[in-house]
Every structure is written in C-alpha cells, then in structure tokens.
PDB file of C-alpha atoms and ligand atoms in Angstrom:
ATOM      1  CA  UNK A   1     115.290 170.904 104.158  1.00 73.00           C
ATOM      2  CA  UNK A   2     111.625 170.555 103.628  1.00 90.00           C
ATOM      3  CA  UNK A   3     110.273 167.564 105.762  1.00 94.00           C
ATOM      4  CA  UNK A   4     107.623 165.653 102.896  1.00 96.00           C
ATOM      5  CA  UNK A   5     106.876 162.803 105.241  1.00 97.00           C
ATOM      6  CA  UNK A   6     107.303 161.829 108.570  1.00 97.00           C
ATOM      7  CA  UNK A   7     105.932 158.510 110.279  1.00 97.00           C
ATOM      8  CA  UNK A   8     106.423 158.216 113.849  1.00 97.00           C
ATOM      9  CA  UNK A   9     106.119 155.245 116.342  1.00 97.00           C
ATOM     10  CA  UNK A  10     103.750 153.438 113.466  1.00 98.00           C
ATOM     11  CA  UNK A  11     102.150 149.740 114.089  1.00 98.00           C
ATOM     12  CA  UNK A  12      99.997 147.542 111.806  1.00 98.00           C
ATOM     13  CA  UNK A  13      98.947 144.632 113.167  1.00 97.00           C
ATOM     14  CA  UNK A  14      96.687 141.722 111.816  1.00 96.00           C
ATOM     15  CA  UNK A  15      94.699 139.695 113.965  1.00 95.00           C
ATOM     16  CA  UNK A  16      94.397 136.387 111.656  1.00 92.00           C
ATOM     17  CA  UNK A  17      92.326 133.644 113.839  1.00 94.00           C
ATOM     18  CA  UNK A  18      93.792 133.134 116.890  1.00 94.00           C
ATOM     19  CA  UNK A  19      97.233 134.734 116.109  1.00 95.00           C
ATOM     20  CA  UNK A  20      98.634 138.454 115.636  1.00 95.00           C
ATOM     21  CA  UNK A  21     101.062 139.188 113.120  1.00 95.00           C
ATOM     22  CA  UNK A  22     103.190 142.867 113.244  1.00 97.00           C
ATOM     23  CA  UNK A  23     103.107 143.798 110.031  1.00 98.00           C
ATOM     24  CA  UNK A  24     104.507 146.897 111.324  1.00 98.00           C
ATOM     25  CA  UNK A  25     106.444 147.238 114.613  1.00 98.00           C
ATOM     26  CA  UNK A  26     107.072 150.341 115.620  1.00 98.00           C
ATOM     27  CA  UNK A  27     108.464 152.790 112.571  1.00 98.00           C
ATOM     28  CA  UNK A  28     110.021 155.770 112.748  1.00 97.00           C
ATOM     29  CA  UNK A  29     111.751 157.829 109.873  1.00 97.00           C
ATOM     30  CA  UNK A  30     111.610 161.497 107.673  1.00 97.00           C
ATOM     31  CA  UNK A  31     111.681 161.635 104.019  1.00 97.00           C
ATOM     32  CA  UNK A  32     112.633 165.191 102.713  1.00 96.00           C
ATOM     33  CA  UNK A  33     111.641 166.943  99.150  1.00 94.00           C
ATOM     34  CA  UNK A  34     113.303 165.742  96.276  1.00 94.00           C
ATOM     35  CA  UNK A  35     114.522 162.505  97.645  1.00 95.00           C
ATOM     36  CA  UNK A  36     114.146 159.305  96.054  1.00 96.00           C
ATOM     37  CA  UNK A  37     114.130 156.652  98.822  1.00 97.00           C
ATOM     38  CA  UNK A  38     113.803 152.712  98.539  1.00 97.00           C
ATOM     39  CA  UNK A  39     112.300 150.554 101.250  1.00 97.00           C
ATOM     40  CA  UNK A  40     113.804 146.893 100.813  1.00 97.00           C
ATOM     41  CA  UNK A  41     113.014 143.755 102.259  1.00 96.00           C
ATOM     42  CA  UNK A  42     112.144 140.103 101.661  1.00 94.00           C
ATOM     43  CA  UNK A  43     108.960 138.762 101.046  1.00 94.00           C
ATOM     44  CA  UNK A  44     106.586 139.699 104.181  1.00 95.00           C
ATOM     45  CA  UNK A  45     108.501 142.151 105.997  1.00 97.00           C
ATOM     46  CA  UNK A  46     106.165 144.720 105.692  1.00 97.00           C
ATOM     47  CA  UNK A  47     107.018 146.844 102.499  1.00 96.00           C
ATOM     48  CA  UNK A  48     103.172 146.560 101.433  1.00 94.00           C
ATOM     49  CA  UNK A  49     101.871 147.740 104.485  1.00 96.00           C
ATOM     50  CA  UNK A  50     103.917 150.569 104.690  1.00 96.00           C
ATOM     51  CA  UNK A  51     103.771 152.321 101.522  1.00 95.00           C
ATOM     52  CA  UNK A  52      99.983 151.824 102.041  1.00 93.00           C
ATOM     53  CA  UNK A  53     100.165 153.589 105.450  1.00 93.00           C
ATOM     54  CA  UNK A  54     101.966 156.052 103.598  1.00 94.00           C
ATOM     55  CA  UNK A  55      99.417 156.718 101.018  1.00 91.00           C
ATOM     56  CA  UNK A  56      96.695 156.842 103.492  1.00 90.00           C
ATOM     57  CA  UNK A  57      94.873 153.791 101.963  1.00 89.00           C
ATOM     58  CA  UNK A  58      95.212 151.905 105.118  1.00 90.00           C
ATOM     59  CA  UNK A  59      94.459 152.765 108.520  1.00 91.00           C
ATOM     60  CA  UNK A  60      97.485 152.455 111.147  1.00 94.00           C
ATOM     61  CA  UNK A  61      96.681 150.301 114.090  1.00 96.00           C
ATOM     62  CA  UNK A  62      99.119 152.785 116.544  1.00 96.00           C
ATOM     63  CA  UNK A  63     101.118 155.537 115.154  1.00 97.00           C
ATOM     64  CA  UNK A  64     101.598 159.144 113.250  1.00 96.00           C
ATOM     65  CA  UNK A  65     101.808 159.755 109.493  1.00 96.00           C
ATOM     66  CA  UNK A  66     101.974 163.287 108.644  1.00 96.00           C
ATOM     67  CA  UNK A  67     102.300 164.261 104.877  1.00 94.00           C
ATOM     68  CA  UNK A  68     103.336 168.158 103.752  1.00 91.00           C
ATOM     69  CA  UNK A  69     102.175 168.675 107.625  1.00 92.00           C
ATOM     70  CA  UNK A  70      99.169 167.044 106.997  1.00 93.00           C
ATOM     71  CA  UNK A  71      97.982 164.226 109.797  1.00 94.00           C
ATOM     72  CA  UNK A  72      96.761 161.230 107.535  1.00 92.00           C
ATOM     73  CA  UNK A  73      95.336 159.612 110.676  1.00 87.00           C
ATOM     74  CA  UNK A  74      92.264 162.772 111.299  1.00 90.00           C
ATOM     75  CA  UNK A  75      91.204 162.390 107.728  1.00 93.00           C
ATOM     76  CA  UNK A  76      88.280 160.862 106.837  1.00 93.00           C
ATOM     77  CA  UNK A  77      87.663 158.682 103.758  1.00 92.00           C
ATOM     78  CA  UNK A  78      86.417 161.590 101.857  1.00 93.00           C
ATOM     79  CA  UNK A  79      89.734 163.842 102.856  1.00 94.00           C
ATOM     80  CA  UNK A  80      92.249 160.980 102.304  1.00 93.00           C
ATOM     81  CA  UNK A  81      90.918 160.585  98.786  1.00 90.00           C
ATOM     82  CA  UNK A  82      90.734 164.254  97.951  1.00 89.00           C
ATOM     83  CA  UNK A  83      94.194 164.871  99.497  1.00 91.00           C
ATOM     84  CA  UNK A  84      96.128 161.643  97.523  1.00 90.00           C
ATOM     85  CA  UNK A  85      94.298 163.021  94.257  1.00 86.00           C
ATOM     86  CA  UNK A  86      96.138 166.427  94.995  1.00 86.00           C
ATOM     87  CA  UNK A  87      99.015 165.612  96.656  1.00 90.00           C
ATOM     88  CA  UNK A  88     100.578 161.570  95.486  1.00 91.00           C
ATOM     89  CA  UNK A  89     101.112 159.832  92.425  1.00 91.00           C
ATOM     90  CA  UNK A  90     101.439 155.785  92.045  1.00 91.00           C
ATOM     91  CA  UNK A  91     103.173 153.765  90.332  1.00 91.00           C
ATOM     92  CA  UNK A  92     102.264 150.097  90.125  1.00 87.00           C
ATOM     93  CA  UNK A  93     104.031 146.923  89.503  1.00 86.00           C
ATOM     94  CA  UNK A  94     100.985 145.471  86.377  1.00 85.00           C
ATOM     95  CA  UNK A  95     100.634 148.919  85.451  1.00 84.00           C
ATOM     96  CA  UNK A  96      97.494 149.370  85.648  1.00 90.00           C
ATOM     97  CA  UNK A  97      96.845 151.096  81.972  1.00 94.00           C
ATOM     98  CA  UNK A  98      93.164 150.793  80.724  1.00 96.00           C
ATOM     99  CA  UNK A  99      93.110 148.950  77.607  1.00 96.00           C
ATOM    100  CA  UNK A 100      90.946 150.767  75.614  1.00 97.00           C
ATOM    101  CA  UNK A 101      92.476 153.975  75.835  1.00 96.00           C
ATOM    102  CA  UNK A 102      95.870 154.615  74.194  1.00 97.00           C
ATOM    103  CA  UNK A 103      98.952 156.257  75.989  1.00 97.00           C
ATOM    104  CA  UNK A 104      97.437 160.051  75.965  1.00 97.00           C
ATOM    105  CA  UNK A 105      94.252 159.379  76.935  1.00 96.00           C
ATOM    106  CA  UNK A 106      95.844 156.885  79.730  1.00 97.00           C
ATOM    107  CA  UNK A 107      97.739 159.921  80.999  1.00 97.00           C
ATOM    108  CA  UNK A 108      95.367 162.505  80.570  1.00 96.00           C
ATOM    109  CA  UNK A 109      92.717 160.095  82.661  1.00 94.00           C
ATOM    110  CA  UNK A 110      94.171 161.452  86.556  1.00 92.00           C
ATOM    111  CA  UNK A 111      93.504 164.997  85.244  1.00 93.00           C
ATOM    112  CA  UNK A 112      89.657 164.013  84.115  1.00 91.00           C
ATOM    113  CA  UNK A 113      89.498 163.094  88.133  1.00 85.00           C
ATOM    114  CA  UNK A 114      90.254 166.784  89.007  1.00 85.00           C
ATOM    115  CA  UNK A 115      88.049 168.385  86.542  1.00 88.00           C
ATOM    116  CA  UNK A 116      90.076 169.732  84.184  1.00 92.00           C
ATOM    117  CA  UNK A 117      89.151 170.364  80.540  1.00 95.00           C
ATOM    118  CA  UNK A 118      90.168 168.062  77.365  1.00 95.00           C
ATOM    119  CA  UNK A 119      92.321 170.298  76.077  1.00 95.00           C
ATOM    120  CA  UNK A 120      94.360 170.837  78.469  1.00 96.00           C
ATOM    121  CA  UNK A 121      94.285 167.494  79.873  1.00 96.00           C
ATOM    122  CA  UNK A 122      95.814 166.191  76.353  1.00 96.00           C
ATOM    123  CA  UNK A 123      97.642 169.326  76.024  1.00 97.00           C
ATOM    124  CA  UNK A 124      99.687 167.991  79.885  1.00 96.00           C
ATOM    125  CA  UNK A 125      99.756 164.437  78.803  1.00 97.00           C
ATOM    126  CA  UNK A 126     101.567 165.351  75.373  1.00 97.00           C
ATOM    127  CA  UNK A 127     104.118 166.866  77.655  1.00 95.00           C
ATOM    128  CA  UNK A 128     104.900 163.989  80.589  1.00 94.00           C
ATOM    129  CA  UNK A 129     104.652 161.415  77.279  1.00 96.00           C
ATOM    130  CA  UNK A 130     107.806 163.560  75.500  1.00 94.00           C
ATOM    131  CA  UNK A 131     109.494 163.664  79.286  1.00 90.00           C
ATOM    132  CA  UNK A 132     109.064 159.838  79.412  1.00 90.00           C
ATOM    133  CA  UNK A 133     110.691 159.639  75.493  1.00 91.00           C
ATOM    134  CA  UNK A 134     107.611 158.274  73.972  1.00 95.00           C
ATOM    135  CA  UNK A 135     106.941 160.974  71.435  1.00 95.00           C
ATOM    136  CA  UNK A 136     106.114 158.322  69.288  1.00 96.00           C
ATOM    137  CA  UNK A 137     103.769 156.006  71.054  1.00 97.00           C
ATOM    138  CA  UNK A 138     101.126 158.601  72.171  1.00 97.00           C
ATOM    139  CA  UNK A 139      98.448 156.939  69.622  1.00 97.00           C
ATOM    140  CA  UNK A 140      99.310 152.972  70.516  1.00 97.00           C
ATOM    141  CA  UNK A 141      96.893 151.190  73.187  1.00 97.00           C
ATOM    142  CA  UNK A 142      98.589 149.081  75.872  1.00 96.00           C
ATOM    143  CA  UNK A 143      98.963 146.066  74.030  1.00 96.00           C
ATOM    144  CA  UNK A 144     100.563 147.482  71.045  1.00 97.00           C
ATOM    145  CA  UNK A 145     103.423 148.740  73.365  1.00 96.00           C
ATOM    146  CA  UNK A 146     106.368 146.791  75.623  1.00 94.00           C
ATOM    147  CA  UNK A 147     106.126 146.210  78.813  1.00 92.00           C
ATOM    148  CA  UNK A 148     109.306 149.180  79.437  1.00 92.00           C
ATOM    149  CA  UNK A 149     107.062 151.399  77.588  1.00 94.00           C
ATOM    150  CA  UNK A 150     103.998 150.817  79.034  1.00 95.00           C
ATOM    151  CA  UNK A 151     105.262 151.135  82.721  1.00 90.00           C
ATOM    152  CA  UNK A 152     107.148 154.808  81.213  1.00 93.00           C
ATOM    153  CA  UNK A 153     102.891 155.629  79.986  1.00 95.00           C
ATOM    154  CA  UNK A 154     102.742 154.966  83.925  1.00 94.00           C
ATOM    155  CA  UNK A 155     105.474 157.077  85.495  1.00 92.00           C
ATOM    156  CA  UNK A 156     103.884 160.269  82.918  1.00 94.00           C
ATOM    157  CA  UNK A 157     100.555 159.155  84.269  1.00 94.00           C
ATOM    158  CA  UNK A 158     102.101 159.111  88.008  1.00 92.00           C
ATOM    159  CA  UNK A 159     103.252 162.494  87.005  1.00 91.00           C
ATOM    160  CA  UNK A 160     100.514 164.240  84.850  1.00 93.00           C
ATOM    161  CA  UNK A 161      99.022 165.579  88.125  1.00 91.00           C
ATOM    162  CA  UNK A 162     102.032 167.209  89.373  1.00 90.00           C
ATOM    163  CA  UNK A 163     102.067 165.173  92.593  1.00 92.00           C
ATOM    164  CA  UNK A 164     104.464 166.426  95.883  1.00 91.00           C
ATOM    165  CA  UNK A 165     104.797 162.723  96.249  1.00 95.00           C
ATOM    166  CA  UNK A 166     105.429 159.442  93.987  1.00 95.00           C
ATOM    167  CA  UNK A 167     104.906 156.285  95.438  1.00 95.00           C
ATOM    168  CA  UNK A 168     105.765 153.139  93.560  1.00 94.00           C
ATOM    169  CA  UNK A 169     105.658 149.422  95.061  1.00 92.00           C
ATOM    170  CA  UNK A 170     107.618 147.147  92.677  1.00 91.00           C
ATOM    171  CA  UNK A 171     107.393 149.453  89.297  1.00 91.00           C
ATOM    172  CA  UNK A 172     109.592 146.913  87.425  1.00 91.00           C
ATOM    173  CA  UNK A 173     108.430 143.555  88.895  1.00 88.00           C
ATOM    174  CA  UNK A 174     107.148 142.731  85.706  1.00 86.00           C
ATOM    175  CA  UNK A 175     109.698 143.897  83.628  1.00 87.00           C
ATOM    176  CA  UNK A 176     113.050 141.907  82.325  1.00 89.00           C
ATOM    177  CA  UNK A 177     116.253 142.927  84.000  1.00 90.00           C
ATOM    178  CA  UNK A 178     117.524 145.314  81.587  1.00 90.00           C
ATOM    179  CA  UNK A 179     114.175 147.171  81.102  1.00 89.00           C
ATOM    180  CA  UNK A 180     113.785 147.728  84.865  1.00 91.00           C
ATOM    181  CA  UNK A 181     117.344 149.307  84.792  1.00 93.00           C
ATOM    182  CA  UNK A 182     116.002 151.824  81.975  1.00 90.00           C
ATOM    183  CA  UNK A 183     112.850 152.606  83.935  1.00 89.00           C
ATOM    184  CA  UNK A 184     114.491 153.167  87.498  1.00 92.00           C
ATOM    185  CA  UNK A 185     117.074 155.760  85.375  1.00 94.00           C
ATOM    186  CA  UNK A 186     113.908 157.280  83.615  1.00 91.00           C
ATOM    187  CA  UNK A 187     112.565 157.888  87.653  1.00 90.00           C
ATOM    188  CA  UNK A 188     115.928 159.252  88.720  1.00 92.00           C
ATOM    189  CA  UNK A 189     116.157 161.511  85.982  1.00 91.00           C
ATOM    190  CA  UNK A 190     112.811 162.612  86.809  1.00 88.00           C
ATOM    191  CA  UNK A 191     112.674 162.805  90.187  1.00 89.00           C
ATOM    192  CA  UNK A 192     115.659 165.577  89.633  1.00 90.00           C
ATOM    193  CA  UNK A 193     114.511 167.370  87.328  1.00 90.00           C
ATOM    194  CA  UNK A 194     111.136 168.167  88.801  1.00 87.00           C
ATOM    195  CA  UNK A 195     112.077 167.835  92.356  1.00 90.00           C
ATOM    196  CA  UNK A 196     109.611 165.590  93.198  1.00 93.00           C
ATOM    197  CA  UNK A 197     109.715 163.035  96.258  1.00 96.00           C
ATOM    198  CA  UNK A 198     109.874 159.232  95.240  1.00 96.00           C
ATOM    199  CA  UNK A 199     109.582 156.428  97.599  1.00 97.00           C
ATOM    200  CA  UNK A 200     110.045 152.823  96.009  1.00 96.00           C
ATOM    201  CA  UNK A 201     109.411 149.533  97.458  1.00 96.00           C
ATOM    202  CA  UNK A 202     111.358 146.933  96.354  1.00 94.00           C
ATOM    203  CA  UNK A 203     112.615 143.463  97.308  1.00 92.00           C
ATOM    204  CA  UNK A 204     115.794 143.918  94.946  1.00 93.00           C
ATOM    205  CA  UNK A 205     118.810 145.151  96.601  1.00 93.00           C
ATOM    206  CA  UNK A 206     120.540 146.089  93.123  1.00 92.00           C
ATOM    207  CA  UNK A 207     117.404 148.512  91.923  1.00 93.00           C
ATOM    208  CA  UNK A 208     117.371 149.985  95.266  1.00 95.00           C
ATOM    209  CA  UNK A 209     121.044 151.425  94.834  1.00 94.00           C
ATOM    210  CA  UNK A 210     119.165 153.746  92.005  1.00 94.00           C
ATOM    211  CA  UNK A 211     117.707 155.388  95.531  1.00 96.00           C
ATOM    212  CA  UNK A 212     119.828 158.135  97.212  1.00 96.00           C
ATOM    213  CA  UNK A 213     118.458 156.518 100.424  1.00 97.00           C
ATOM    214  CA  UNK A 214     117.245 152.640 101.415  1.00 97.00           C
ATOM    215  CA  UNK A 215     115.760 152.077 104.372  1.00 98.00           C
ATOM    216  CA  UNK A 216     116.019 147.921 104.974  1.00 98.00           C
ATOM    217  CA  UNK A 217     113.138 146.664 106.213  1.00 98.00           C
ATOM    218  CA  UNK A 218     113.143 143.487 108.223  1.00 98.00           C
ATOM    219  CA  UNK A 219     109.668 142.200 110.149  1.00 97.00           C
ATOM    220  CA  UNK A 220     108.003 145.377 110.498  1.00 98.00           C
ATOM    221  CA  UNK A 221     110.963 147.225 111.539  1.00 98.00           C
ATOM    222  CA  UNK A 222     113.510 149.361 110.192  1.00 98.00           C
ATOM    223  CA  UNK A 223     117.050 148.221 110.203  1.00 98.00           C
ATOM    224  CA  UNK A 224     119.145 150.235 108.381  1.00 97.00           C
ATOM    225  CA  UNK A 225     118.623 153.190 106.760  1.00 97.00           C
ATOM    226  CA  UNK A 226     121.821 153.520 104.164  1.00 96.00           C
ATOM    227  CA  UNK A 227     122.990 156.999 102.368  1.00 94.00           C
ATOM    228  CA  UNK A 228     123.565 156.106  98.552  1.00 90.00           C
ATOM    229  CA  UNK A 229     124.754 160.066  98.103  1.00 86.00           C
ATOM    230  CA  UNK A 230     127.355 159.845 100.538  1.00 82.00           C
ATOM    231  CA  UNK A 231     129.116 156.776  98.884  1.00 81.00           C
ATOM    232  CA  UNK A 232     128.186 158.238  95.487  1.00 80.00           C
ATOM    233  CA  UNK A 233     130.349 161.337  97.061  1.00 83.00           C
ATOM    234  CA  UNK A 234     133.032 159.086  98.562  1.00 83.00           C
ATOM    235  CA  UNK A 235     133.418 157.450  95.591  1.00 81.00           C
ATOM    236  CA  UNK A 236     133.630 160.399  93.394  1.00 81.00           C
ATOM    237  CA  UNK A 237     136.709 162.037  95.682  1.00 81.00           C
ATOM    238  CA  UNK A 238     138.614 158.426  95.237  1.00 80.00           C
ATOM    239  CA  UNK A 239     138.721 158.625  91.554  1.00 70.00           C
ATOM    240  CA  UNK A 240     140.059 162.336  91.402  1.00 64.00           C
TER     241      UNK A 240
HETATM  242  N1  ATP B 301      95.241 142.016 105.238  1.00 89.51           N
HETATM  243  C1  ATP B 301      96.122 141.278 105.913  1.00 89.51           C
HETATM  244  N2  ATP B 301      95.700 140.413 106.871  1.00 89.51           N
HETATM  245  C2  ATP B 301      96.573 139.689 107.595  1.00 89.51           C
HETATM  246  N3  ATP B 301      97.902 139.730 107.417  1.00 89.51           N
HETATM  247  C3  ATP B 301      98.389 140.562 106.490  1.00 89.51           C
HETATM  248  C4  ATP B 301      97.528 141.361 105.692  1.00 89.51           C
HETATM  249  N4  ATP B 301      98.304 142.104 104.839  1.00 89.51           N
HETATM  250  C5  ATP B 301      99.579 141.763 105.106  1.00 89.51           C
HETATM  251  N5  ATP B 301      99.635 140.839 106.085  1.00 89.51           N
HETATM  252  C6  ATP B 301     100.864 140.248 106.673  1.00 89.51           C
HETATM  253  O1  ATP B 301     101.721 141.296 107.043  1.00 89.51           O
HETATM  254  C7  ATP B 301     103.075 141.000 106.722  1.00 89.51           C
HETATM  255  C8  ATP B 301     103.638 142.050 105.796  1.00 89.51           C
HETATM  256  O2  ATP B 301     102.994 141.969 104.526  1.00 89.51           O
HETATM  257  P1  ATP B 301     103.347 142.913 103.303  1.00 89.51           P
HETATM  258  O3  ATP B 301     102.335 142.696 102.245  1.00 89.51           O
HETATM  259  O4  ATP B 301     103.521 144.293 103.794  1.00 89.51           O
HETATM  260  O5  ATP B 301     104.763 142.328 102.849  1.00 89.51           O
HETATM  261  P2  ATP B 301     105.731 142.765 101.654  1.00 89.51           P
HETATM  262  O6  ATP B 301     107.026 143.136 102.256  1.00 89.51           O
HETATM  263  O7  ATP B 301     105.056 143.770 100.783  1.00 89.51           O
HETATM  264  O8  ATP B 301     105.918 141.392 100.862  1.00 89.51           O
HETATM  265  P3  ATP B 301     106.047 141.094  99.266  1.00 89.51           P
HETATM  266  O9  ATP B 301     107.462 141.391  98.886  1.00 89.51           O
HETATM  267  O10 ATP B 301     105.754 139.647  99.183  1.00 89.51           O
HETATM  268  O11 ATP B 301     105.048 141.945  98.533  1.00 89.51           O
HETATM  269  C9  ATP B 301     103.060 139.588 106.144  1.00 89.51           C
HETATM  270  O12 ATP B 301     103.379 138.689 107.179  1.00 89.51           O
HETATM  271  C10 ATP B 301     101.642 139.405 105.690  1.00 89.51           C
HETATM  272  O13 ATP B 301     101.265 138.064 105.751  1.00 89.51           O
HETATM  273 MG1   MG B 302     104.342 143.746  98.768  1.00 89.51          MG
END
C-alpha cells in the first residue's frame, strides 16, 4: 500500500512564560492512500497542533513529516505553500465560504490560485457541486444556504483541486447532530469513490466511527490507534 503520510518521533512544544507545555510528545504513525482516519481527543490534547504539523503550516519543534515522500521540514515558506496548493485540501469547522461569491464561484476560487482559466474553473466546480448533491444551489451565496449545505460547498471546494490529501479539523462543529451525520457520509462516500486520503480531527467519539481508522490522542501522544474495517469485517461475518 502506498504510504501518503508518515510522521516520525514528532514534538511541539510551547514555551508560555516560565512554563513548557508538549503539545506534541513524541508521535509516530503512517497513513496510507485512500484511508479516511480520525484523530480524537479532548479539548487540548493536541489535535490542532497536529493536523497543522501535518499540513506544513506549523513548524515541528523535533521530528519528521514526510508527505507523498516529500520532507515538510526542508521546505521553505515558499515550497510549503506551493506544495499544500498542489497536493492538500481543507476542510474547516466555520467554513470559511466568502460571502459575496455564490457556491460556484466559492469552488471554482482554489483553481483561480493555480492559474487556471474561467471556464474551466466553473466548468470543475459544476462537477464537485453535482458530487456534493447541490445541483440546485450552485447560484445561492452563503447565507441563502444551511449550514449542511454550506459545509458540502466546502468539501467540493476541498476537492475542486484534486488534492492527494484532505484534511479537515472539526468539519461539523458547527453543524446540528443530524446534519454532521449527513456530511461525514457525504466524506465517506467521497473519499471512496475518488480514492482520496482524509484525515479528520475530531473531539466526538461517535463521528469518528465514520473513520476506517482513529488514532486517540491523549496529551500529545498517541494512545490507541483502533481499526474501524476490521470490526466493520467482524461484524459483517456474525450476521451471515
Ligand atoms: N500557540 C500556542 N502557544 C502556546 N500553547 C499552545 C499554542 N497552541 C496550542 N497550545 C497548547 O497546546 C496544547 C494542544 O492544543 P491544541 O490546539 O492542539 O488542542 P486541541 O486538541 O485541538 O483542542 P480543541 O479540541 O480545544 O481544539 C494545549 O495545551 C494548548 O494550550
Ligand atoms: Mg483544536
């Protein structure tokens, strides 16, 4: 299997005042193509910090992150931006839609970053908005949609670019219990059907079990890494 991340030995620590607090201490797991994996943990433990670390928008105190064999650590600023705009996709918890713009151009707007032409920007956009079943919002702003369908305009925008990676840090922590259930089935539909590789934090142990691996996180360190496929398996060889 195709290794899409690896993070070895990896520390973040905060110096705040007199004190030192391990945000992350001492990290060490793979992530293969076409998983969808969920990082869980309380309030604090470090979920943040590591998805950040992941995405190469933080420096790692001590430590290895190496994306599609790619060292995150012996990039510059320049070469971690150019390499997330080709390589990852986010997903975030508010959003993040511009007002102004309605769900197309919202979608399209990654593609803009990259270069690419109007037509074929919209032409893309029309496409992840039908995957994401919103063939009929494509003309509504933000605030004319819900909050389910706005965070769906974000998964197509996550996905417009045709990211290896997704990353998403609490993608329904705005979003009422039933409409985060539609969302997480939305990203593990899609995360099948375009084989893409989706890591999730979350601090809710239910949404996690969407994830065919959780890794629990715990201060800084990984505690338990749990296989959702293999009881999804087990399970499935009770019942016959
Ligand atoms: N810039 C910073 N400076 C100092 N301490 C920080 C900083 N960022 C995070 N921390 C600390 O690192 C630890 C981990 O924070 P992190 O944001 O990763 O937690 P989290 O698991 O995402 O929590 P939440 O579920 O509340 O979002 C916490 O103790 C936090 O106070
Ligand atoms: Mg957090």
């Amino acid at each position: 299997m195709d290794k899409v991340i690896e993070v070895k030995n990896l520390y973040k620590l905060y110096r705040v005042g007199d004190s030192v607090v391990r945000a992350l201490d001492g990290v060490d797991f793979e992530i293969y193509k076409g998983e969808f994996c969920a990082i869980v943990g309380t309030s604090g433990s470090g979920k943040s910090t590591l998805l950040n670390m992941l995405a190469g928008l933080e420096k790692p105190t001590k430590g290895e992150v190496i994306i599609s064999g790619q060292h995150m650590e012996t990039l510059n600023e320049d070469g971690l931006v150019g390499f997330r705009r080709e390589n990852v996709g986010f997903i975030f918890q508010s959003f993040h839609l511009i007002g102004t713009m309605n769900a197309l151009e919202n979608v399209a707007l990654p593609l803009s970053f990259r270069g690419e032409g109007r037509i074929s920007r919209l032409k893309k956009a029309d496409k992840m908005l039908d995957l994401v079943n919103l063939k009929k919002h494509k003309k509504h702003l933000p605030n004319q949609m819900s909050g389910g369908q706005q965070q769906r305009v974000g998964v197509a925008r996550a996905l417009v670019v045709d990211p290896k990676i997704i990353f998403a840090d609490e993608p329904t922590g705005n979003l009422d219990s039933h409409t985060s259930e539609e969302v997480m089935t939305l990203m593990q539909r899609v995360v099948r059907e375009q084989k893409k590789t989706l890591v999730m934090v979350t601090h809710d142990n239910h949404l996690a079990t969407y994830a065919d691996r959780i890794f629990h996180i715990m201060d800084g360190k990984i505690v338990r890494v749990e296989d959702n496929r293999k009881k999804r398996e087990d399970k499935e060889h009770e019942t016959v």
